[in-house]
Short mmCIF file of C-alpha atoms and ligand atoms in Angstrom, two decimals:
data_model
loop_
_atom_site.label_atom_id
_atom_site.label_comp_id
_atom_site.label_asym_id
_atom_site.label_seq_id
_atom_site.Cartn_x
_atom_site.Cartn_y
_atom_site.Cartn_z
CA UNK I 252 -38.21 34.95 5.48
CA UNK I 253 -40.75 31.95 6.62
CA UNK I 254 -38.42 29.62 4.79
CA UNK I 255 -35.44 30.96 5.95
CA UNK I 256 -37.43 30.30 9.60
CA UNK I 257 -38.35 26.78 8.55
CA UNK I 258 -34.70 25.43 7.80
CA UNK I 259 -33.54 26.99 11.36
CA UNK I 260 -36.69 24.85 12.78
CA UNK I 261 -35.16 21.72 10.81
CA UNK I 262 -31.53 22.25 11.73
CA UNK I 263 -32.51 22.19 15.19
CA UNK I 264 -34.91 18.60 14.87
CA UNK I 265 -32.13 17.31 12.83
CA UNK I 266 -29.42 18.25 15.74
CA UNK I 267 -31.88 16.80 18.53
CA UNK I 268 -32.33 13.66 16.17
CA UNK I 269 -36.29 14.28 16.19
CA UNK I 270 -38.85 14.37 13.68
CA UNK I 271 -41.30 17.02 13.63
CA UNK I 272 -44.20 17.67 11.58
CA UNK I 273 -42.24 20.05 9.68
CA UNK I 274 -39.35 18.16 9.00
CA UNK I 275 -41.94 14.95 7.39
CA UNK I 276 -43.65 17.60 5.59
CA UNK I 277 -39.74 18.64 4.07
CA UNK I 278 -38.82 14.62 3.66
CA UNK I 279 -41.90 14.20 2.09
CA UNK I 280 -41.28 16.29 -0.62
CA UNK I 281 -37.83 15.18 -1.07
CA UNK I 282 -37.14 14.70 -4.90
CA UNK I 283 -35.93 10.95 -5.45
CA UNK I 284 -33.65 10.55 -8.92
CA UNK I 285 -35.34 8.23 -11.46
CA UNK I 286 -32.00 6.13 -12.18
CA UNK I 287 -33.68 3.90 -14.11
CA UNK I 288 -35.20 6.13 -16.41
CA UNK I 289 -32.12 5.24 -18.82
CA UNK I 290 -28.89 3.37 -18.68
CA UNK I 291 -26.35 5.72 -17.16
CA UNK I 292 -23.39 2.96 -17.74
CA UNK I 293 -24.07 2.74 -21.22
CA UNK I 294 -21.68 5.58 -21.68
CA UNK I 295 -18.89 4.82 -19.61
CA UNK I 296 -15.05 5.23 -21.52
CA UNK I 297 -13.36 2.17 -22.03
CA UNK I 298 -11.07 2.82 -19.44
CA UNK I 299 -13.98 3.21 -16.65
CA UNK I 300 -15.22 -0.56 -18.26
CA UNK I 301 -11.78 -2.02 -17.67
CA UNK I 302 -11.34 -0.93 -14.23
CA UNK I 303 -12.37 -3.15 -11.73
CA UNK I 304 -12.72 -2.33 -7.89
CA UNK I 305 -9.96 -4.06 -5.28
CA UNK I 306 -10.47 -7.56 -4.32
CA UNK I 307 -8.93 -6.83 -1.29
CA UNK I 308 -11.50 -4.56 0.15
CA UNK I 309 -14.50 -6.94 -1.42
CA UNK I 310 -13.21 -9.48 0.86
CA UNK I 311 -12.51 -7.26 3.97
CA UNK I 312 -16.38 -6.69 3.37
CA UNK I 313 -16.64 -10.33 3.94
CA UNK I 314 -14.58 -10.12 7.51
CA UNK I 315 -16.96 -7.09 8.73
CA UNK I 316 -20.24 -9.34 8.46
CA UNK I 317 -18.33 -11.69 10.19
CA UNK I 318 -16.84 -9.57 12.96
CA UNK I 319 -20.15 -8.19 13.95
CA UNK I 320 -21.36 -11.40 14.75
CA UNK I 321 -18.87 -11.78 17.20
CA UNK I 322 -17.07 -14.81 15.89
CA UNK I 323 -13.62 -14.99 16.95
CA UNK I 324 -11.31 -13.77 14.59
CA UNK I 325 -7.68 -12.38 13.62
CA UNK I 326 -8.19 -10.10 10.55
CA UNK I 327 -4.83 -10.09 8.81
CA UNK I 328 -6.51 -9.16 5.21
CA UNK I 329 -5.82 -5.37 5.75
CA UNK I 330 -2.90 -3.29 5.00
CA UNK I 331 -3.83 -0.48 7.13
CA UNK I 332 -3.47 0.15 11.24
CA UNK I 333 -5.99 0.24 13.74
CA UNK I 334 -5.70 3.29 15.61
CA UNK I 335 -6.34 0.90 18.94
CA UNK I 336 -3.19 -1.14 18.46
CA UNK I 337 -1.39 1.10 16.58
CA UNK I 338 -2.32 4.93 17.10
CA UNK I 339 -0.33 8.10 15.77
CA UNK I 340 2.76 9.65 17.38
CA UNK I 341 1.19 11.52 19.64
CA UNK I 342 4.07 14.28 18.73
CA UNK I 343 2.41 14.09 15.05
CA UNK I 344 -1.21 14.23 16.08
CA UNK I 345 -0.34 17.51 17.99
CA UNK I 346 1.18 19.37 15.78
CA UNK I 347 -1.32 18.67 13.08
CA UNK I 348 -4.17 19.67 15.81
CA UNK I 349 -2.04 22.83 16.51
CA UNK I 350 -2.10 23.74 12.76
CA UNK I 351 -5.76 22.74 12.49
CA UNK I 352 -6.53 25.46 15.58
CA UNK I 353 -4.55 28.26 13.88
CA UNK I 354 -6.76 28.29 11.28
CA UNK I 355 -4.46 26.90 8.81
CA UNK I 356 -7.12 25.32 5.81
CA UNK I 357 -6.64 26.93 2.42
CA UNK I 358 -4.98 25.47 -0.47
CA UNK I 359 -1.28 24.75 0.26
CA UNK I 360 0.83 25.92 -2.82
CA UNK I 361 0.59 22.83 -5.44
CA UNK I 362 4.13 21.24 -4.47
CA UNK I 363 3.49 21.20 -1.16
CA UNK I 364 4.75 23.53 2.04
CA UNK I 365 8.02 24.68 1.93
CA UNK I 366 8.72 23.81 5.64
CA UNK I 367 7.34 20.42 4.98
CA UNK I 368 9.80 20.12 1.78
CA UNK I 369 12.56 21.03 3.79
CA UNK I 370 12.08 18.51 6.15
CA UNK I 371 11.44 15.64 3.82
CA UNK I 372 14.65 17.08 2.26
CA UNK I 373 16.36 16.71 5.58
CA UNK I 374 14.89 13.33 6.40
CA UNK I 375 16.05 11.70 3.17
CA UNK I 376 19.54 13.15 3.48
CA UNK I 377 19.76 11.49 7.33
CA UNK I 378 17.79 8.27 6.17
CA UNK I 379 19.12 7.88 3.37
CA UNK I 380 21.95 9.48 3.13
CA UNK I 381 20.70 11.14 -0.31
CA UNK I 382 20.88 15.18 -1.48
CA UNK I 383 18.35 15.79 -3.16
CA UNK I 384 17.36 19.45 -4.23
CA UNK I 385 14.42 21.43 -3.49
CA UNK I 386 12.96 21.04 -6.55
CA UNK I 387 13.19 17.36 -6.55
CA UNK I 388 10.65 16.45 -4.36
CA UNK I 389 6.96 17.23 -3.84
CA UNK I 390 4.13 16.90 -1.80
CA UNK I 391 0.66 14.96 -2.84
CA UNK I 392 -2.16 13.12 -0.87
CA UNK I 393 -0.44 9.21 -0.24
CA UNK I 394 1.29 7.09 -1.70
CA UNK I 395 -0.63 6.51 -4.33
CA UNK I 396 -0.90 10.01 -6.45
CA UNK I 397 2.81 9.57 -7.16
CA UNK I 398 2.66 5.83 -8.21
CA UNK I 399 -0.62 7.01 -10.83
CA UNK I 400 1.38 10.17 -11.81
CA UNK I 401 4.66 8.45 -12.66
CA UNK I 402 2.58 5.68 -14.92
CA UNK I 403 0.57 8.61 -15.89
CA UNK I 404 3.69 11.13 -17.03
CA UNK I 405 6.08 8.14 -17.94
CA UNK I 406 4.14 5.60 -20.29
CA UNK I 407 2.07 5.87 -23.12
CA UNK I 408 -0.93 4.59 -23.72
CA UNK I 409 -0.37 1.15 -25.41
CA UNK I 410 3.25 1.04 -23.85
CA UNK I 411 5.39 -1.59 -21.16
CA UNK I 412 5.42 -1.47 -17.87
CA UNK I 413 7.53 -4.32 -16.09
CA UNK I 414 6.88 -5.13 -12.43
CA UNK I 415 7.79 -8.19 -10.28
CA UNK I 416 4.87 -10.72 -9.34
CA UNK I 417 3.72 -10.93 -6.31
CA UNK I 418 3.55 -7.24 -6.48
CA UNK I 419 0.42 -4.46 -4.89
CA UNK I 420 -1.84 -2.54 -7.20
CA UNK I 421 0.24 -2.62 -10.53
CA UNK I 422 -3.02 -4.51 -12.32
CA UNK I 423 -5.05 -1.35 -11.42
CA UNK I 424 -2.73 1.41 -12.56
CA UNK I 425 -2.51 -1.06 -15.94
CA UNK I 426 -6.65 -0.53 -16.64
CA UNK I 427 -6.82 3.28 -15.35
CA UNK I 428 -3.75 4.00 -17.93
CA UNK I 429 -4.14 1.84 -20.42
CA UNK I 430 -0.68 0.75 -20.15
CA UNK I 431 0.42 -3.33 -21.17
CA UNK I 432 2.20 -4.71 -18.39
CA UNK I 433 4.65 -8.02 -18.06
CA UNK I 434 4.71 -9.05 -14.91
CA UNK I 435 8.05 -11.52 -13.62
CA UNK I 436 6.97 -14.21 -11.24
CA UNK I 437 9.53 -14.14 -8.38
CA UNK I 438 9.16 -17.17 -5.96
CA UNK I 439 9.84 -17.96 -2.61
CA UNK I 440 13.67 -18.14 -2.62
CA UNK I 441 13.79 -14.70 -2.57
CA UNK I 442 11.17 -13.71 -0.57
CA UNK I 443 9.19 -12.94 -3.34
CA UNK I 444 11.87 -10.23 -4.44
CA UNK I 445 12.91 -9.98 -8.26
CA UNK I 446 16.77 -10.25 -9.04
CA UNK I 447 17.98 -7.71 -11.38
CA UNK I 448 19.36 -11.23 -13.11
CA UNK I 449 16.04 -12.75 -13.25
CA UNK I 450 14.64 -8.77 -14.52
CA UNK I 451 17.04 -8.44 -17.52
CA UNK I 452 15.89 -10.41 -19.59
CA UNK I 453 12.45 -8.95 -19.88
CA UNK I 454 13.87 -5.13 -20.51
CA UNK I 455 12.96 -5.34 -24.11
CA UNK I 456 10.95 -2.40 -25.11
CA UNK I 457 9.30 -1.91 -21.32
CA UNK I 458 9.50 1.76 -20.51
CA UNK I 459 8.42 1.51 -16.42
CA UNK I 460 9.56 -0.56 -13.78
CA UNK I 461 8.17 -0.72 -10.60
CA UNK I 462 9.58 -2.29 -7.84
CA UNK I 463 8.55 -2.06 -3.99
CA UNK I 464 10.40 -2.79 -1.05
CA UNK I 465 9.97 -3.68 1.58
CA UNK I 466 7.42 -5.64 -0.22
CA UNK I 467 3.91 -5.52 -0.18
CA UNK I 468 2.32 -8.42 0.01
CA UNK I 469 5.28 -10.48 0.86
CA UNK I 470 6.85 -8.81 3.42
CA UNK I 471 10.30 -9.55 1.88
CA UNK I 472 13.12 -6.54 1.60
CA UNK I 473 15.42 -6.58 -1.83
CA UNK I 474 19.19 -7.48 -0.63
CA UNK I 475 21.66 -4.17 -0.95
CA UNK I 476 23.28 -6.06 -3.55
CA UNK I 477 19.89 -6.42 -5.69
CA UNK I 478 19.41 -2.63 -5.17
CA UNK I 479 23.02 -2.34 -6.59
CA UNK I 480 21.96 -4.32 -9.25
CA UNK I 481 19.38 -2.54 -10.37
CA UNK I 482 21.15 0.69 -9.96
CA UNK I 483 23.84 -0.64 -13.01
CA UNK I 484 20.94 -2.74 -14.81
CA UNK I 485 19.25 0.96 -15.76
CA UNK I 486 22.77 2.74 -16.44
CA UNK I 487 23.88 -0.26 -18.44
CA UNK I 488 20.30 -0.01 -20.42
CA UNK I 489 19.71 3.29 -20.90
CA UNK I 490 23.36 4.34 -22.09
CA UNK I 491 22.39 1.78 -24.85
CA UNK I 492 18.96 2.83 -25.14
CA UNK I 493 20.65 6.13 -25.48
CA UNK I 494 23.17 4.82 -28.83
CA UNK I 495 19.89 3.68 -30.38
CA UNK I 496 17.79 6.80 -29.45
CA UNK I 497 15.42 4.92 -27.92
CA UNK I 498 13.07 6.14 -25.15
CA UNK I 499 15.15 5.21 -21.77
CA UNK I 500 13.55 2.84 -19.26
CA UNK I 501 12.39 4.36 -15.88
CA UNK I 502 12.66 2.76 -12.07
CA UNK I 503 9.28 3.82 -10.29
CA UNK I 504 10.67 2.84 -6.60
CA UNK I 505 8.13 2.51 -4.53
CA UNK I 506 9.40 2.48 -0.90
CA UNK I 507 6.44 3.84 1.71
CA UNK I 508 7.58 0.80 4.03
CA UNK I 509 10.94 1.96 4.22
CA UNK I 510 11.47 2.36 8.05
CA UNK I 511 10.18 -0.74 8.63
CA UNK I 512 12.97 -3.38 8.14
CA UNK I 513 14.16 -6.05 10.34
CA UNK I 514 17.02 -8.26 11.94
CA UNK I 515 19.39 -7.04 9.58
CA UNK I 516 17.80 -6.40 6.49
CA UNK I 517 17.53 -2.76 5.41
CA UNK I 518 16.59 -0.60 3.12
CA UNK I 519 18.23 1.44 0.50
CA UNK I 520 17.59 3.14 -2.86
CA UNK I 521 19.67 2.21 -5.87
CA UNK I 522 20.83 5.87 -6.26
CA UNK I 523 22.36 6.00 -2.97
CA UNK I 524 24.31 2.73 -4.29
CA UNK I 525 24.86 4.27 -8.02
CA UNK I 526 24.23 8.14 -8.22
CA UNK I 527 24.06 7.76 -11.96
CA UNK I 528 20.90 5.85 -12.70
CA UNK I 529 19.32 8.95 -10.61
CA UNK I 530 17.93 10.72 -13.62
CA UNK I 531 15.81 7.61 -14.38
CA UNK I 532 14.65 7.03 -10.77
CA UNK I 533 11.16 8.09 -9.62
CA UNK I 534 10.89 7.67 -5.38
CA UNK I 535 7.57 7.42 -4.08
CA UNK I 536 7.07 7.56 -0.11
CA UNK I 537 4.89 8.59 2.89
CA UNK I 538 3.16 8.70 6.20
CA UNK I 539 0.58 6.27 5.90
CA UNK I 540 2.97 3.12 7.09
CA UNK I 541 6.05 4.71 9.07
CA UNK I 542 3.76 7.02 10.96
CA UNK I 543 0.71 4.63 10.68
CA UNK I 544 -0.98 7.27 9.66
CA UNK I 545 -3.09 6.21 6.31
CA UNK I 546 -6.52 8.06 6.87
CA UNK I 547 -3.93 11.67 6.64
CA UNK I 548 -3.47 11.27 3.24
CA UNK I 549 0.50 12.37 2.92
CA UNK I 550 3.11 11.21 0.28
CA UNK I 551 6.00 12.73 -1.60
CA UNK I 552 8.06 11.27 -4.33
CA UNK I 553 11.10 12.77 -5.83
CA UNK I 554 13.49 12.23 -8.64
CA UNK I 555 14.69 14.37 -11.61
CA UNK I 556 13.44 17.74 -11.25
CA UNK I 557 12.30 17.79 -14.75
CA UNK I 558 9.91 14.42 -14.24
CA UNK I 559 8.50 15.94 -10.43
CA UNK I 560 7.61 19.20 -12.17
CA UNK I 561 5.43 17.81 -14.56
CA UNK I 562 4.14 15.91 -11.93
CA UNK I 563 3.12 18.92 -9.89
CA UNK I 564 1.29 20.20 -12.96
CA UNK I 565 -0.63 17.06 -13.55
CA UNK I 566 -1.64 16.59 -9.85
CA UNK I 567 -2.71 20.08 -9.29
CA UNK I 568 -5.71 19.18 -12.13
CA UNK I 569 -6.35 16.16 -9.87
CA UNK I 570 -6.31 18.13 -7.16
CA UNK I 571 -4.59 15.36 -5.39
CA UNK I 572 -2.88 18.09 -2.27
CA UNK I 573 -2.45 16.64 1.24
CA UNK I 574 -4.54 18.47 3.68
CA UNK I 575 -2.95 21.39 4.49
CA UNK I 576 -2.63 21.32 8.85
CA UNK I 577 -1.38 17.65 8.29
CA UNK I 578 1.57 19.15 5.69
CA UNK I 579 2.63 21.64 8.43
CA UNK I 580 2.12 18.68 11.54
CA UNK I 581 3.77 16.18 9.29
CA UNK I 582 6.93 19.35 8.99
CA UNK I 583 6.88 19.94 12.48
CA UNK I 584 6.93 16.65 13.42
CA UNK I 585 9.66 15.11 10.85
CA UNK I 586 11.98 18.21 12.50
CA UNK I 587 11.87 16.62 15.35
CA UNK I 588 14.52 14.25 14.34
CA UNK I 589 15.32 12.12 18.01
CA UNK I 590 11.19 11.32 18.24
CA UNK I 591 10.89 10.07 14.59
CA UNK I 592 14.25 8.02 15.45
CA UNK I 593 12.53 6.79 18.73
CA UNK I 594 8.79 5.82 17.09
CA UNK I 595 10.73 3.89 14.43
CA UNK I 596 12.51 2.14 16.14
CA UNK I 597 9.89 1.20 18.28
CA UNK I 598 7.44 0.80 15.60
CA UNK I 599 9.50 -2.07 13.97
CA UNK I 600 9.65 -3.59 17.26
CA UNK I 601 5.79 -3.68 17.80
CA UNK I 602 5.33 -4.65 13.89
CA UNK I 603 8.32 -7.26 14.43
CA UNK I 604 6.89 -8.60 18.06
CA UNK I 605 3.34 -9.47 16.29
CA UNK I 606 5.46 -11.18 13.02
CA UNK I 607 7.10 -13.03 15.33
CA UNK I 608 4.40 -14.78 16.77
CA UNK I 609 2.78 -15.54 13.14
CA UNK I 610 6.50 -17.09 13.02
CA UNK I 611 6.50 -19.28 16.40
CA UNK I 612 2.95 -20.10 15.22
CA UNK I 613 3.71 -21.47 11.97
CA UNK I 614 6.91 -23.18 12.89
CA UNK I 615 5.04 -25.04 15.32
CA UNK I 616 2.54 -26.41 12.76
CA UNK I 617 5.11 -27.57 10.75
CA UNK I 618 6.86 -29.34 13.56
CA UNK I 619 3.35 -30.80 14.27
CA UNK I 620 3.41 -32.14 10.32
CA UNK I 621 1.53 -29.94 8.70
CA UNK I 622 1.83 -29.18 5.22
CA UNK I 623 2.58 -25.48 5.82
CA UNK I 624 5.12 -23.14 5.05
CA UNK I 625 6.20 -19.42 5.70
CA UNK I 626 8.94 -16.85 5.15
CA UNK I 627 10.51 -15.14 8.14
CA UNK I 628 9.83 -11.36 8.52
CA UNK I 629 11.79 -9.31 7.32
CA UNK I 630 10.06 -5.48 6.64
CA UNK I 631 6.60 -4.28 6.38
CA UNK I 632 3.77 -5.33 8.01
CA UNK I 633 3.78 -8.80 6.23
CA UNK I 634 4.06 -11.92 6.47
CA UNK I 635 4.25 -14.82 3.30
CA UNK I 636 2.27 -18.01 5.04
CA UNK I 637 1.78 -21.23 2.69
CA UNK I 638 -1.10 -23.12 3.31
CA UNK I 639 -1.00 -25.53 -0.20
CA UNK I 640 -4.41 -27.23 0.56
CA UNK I 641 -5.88 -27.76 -2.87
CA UNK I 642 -7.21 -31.59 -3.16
CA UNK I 643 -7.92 -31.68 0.72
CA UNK I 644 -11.67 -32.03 1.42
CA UNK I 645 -13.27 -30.66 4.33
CA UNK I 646 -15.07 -32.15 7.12
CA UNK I 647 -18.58 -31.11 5.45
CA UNK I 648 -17.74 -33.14 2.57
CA UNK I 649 -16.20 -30.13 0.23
CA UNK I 650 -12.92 -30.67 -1.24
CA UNK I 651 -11.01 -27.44 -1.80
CA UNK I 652 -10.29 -26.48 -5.00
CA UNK I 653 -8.64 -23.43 -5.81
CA UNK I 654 -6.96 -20.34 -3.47
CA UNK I 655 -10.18 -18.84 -2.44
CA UNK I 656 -11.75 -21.81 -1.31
CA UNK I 657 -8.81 -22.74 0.87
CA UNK I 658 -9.18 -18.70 1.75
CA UNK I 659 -12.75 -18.80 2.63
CA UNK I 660 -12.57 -22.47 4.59
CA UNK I 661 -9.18 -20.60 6.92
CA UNK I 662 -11.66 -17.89 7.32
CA UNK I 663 -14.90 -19.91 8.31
CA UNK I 664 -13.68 -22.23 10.37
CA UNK I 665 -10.46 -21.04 11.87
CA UNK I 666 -11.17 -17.46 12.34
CA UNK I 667 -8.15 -16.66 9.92
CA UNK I 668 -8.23 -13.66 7.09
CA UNK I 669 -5.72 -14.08 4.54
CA UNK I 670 -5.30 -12.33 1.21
CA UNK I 671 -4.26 -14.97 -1.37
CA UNK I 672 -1.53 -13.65 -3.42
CA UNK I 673 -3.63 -14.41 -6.24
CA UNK I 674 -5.08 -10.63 -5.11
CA UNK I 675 -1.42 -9.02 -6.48
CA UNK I 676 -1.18 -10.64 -9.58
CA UNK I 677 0.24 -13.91 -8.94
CA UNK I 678 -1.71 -16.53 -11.37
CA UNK I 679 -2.55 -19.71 -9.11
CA UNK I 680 -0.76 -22.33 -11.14
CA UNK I 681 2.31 -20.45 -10.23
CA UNK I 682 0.62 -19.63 -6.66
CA UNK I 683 1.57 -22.69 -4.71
CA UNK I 684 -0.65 -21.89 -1.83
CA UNK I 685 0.49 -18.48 -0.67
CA UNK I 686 -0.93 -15.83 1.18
CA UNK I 687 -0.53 -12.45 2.91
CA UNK I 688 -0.66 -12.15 6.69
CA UNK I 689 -1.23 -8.46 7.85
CA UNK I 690 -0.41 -7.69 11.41
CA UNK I 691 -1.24 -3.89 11.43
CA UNK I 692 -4.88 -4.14 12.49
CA UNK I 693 -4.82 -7.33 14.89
CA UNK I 694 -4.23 -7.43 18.11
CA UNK I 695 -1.11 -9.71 19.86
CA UNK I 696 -4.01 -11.95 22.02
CA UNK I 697 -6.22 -12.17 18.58
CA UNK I 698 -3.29 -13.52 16.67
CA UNK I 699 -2.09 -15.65 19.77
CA UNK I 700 -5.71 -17.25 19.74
CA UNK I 701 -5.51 -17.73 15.92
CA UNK I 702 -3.11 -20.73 16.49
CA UNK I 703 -5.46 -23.32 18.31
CA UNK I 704 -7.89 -22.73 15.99
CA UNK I 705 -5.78 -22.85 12.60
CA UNK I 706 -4.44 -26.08 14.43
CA UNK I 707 -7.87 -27.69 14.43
CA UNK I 708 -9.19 -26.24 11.23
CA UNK I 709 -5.84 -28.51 9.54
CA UNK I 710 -6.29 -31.24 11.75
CA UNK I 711 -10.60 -31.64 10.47
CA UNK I 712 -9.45 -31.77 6.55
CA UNK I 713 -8.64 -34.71 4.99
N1 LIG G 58 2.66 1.37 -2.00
C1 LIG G 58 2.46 0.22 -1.38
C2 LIG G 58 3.42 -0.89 -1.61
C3 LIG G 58 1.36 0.05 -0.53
O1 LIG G 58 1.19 -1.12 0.10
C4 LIG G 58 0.45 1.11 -0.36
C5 LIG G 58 -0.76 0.99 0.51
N2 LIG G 58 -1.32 -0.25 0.64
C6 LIG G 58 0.71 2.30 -1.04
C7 LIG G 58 1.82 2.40 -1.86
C8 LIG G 58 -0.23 3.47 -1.00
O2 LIG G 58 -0.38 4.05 0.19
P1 LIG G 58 -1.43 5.22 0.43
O3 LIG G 58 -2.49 4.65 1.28
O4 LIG G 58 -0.62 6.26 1.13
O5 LIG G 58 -1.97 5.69 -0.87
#
C-alpha cells in the first residue's frame, strides 16, 4: 500500500512538472545500465554490420541545427510534407478521428479491413482502370513493408535484383536482404527514367526489378510507351525463362506518387497496358504522398494472389499492420470518390505551383549564364536541378571538390538544401552535378527567397 501511495504522489509531480523530495529520492535510485561493461556490437549478424542508416536523414540533421538558428533557408532535402503547407484532407483526418472515438484500436485482421480493401479495390479499378480481386491486394503500414516483403518473398539470398539509377532506397533493401543488385544508370534525356531498351540487356539471371514512377528523386514519370515496354519485356522474358525452366523475373512497381503527375504526363501500370505480364507484377502504393499523409503509416500492394498471400504471412511476423482507425478513415474517406478527385487535383496543382517556381528560378539563372541546368516537372514532389560546380573555388579560398562539397557550400551560403543524387545510388563520375529539389516541406515565399540568394552564392565562386 505505501508504495502504491508513493507512485500516485509521483504521477501527480510528474503531471505538474515539479520535483519533490519524493520524486529525487525515486530518481536517485534510478538503476543506470553499465553499457560498457562489454561490447554489445560485437555480436551483431552480418546483415545488421552491412546496413547503414539513410544519408538523407544524416543530412536533414544538418538543416535542423541550421534552422534553429534562424538562418534563412528553403529545405528541399525532405521527401515528406509539412503539415503547415501541406495538411491532411480534412475529410481524411475526420473520419480517422471518428474511428479513433468509437473505440476502434485492436488488431485489424492481418490483410487489412475489408471495407478498406474494398475501397482500394474500387479506387484502382476507377484510377486505373484495373480489376483486381479481393485477394489480390492487402493492407500494411507504408510504402515500404511491401517494397521489403516483395525483395524479402521474391529473391534469394545471394540473388539479382535490377533497378534503374538514380533510384530511392534500393541500396538499403540490398544490405537488409542480402540480395546483389545491378543498378542501370539512366541520364538526363529521360528524366532519369530507364527504357525498357536500355533495361534488356541487363535481364541476365536478375530475378527483381524495381522500377518507380513517378520517380523519386528525379521527379521524372516513365512515358506510356516505356510502361508498354516493360509490360512485353517481362512476357517476352519469362515465356523464355519458362522453355528453360528458369526462375521467371519479377516487376516490383513501385508507384506511391501516382496521383501526382503533370502537364500531360501520367501514370499507368504495365498491366493495364499488357494484362499478361500481371502474374509477374508486384504494385506497391499508399497514403503517405497522395494524401500527404506519411506519419499514418498506410500502404497496400497487390499482384498475384499467390505472391500477396505469402506476403500477408510474412508481415503479420513483422507485425507491420497500419493502425487500425486510420484503415477504417483511410476506407471511409477513399469512398468518397468526388473529394479524393477534388484533393488530387488540387494537390498536383499546389505541388506543380511550387515546381514551377524552382522552374522560373532556374531558367532565369541560366539566362543570367550560369552553368546550371534542370528538368521540368513532371510528377512527384521533385525536381532534378544541375549545379556542375566541381573545380570552382569559393570566395574563402576552398575549391569544391566533389557533390557534397558543392552540397554543403549551396547550403551554407545560399540557404539551399539539396540531396545529391549521389544519396540514390548514382556514383559521382556518372553524377554530373545533380541533385534533388523537394518542394513538400517549403513554403512558396521560402523558395521565392531562395533565388537571390542562390544568385549570389554563383555569382561569389570563381
Ligand atoms: N517509394 C518511394 C519511391 C518513396 O519515395 C517512398 C518514401 N520516400 C516510399 C516508397 C515509402 O513511403 P512510406 O513512407 O509510406 O514508407
Amino acid at each position: 500500500m505505501p508504495k502504491l501511495n508513493i507512485q500516485a504522489k509521483n504521477e501527480k509531480s510528474v503531471q505538474l512538472g515539479v520535483m519533490t523530495a519524493d520524486s529525487k529520492t525515486q530518481i536517485d535510485s534510478l538503476v543506470s545500465p553499465n553499457f560498457t561493461a562489454g561490447d554489445s556490437a560485437s555480436g551483431l549478424s552480418l546483415m545488421a554490420k552491412r546496413m547503414v542508416g539513410s544519408s538523407i536523414l544524416k543530412i536533414a540533421w544538418e538543416i535542423r541545427a541550421i534552422k534553429e538558428q534562424g538562418v534563412p533557408l528553403a529545405d528541399m532535402t525532405v521527401g515528406d510534407f509539412s503539415p503547415e503547407q501541406f495538411p491532411l484532407p480534412d475529410a481524411l483526418r475526420d473520419a480517422i478521428t471518428n474511428a479513433m472515438n468509437q473505440g476502434l484500436t485492436n488488431y485489424p485482421p492481418p490483410n487489412g479491413m475489408p471495407e478498406l480493401r474494398e475501397a482500394i479495390q474500387a479506387h484502382i479499378r476507377r484510377t486505373q482502370n484495373l480489376d483486381y480481386p479481393l485477394d489480390a491486394i492487402t493492407v500494411v503500414s507504408g510504402g515500404r513493408p511491401s517494397l521489403y516483403a516483395t525483395y524479402r518473398l521474391l529473391v534469394d539470398p545471394g540473388e539479382l535484383v535490377l533497378f534503374p539509377t538514380p533510384s530511392w532506397n534500393n541500396h538499403n533493401y540490398r544490405d537488409v536482404c542480402d540480395v546483389r543488385v545491378r543498378a542501370v544508370p539512366c541520364g538526363p534525356e529521360t528524366a532519369f527514367q530507364p527504357t525498357a531498351a536500355a533495361m534488356e540487356p541487363h535481364l541476365g539471371g536478375a530475378r527483381l526489378l524495381v522500377l518507380n514512377t513517378p520517380q523519386n528523386p528525379s521527379g521524372g514519370v516513365m512515358a506510356k510507351e516505356e510502361v508498354e515496354a516493360f509490360g512485353h519485356l517481362l512476357v517476352r522474358e519469362n515465356t523464355a525463362r519458362a522453355q528453360r525452366s528458369e526462375k521467371p523475373l519479377y516487376l516490383l512497381f513501385d508507384q506511391i506518387y501516382s496521383s501526382m503527375t503533370f502537364d500531360g504526363h501520367r501514370h499507368y501500370s504495365p498491366v493495364e497496358l499488357v494484362p499478361d505480364c500481371a502474374p509477374w507484377v508486384v504494385h506497391s502504393d499508399g497514403i503517405s504522398k497522395g494524401f500527404c499523409a506519411t506519419g499514418l503509416r498506410l500502404g497496400w500492394f497487390f499482384g498475384p494472389p499467390s505472391i500477396i498471400g505469402k506476403a500477408v504471412a510474412l508481415l503479420t511476423h513483422v507485425g507491420a499492420w497500419a493502425p487500425k482507425p486510420v484503415q477504417l478513415g483511410t476506407a471511409n474517406f477513399l469512398n468518397q470518390t468526388d473529394a479524393v478527385a477534388a484533393w488530387d487535383a488540387d494537390l498536383a496543382r499546389r505541388i506543380r505551383e511550387r515546381l514551377q517556381i524552382l522552374s522560373d528560378g532556374m531558367a532565369a539563372l541560366k539566362k543570367s549564364g550560369f552553368d546550371v541546368d534542370y528538368i521540368e516537372p513532371q510528377g512527384a514532389i521533385y525536381m532534378s536541378l544541375r549545379f556542375p560546380l566541381i573545380g570552382r573555388t569559393t570566395p574563402e579560398g576552398h575549391t569544391l571538390k566533389d557533390h557534397e562539397d558543392i552540397r554543403s557550400y549551396l547550403l551554407h551560403a545560399a540557404g539551399v538544401a539539396l540531396v545529391p543524387f549521389d544519396a540514390f545510388g548514382v556514383e559521382e563520375a556518372d553524377g554530373g552535378g545533380w541533385f534533388r529539389a523537394s518542394v513538400g516541406a517549403a513554403s512558396i515565399d521560402e523558395l521565392n527567397a531562395a533565388f537571390p540568394r542562390l544568385h549570389d552564392a554563383l555569382a561569389a565562386l570563381h
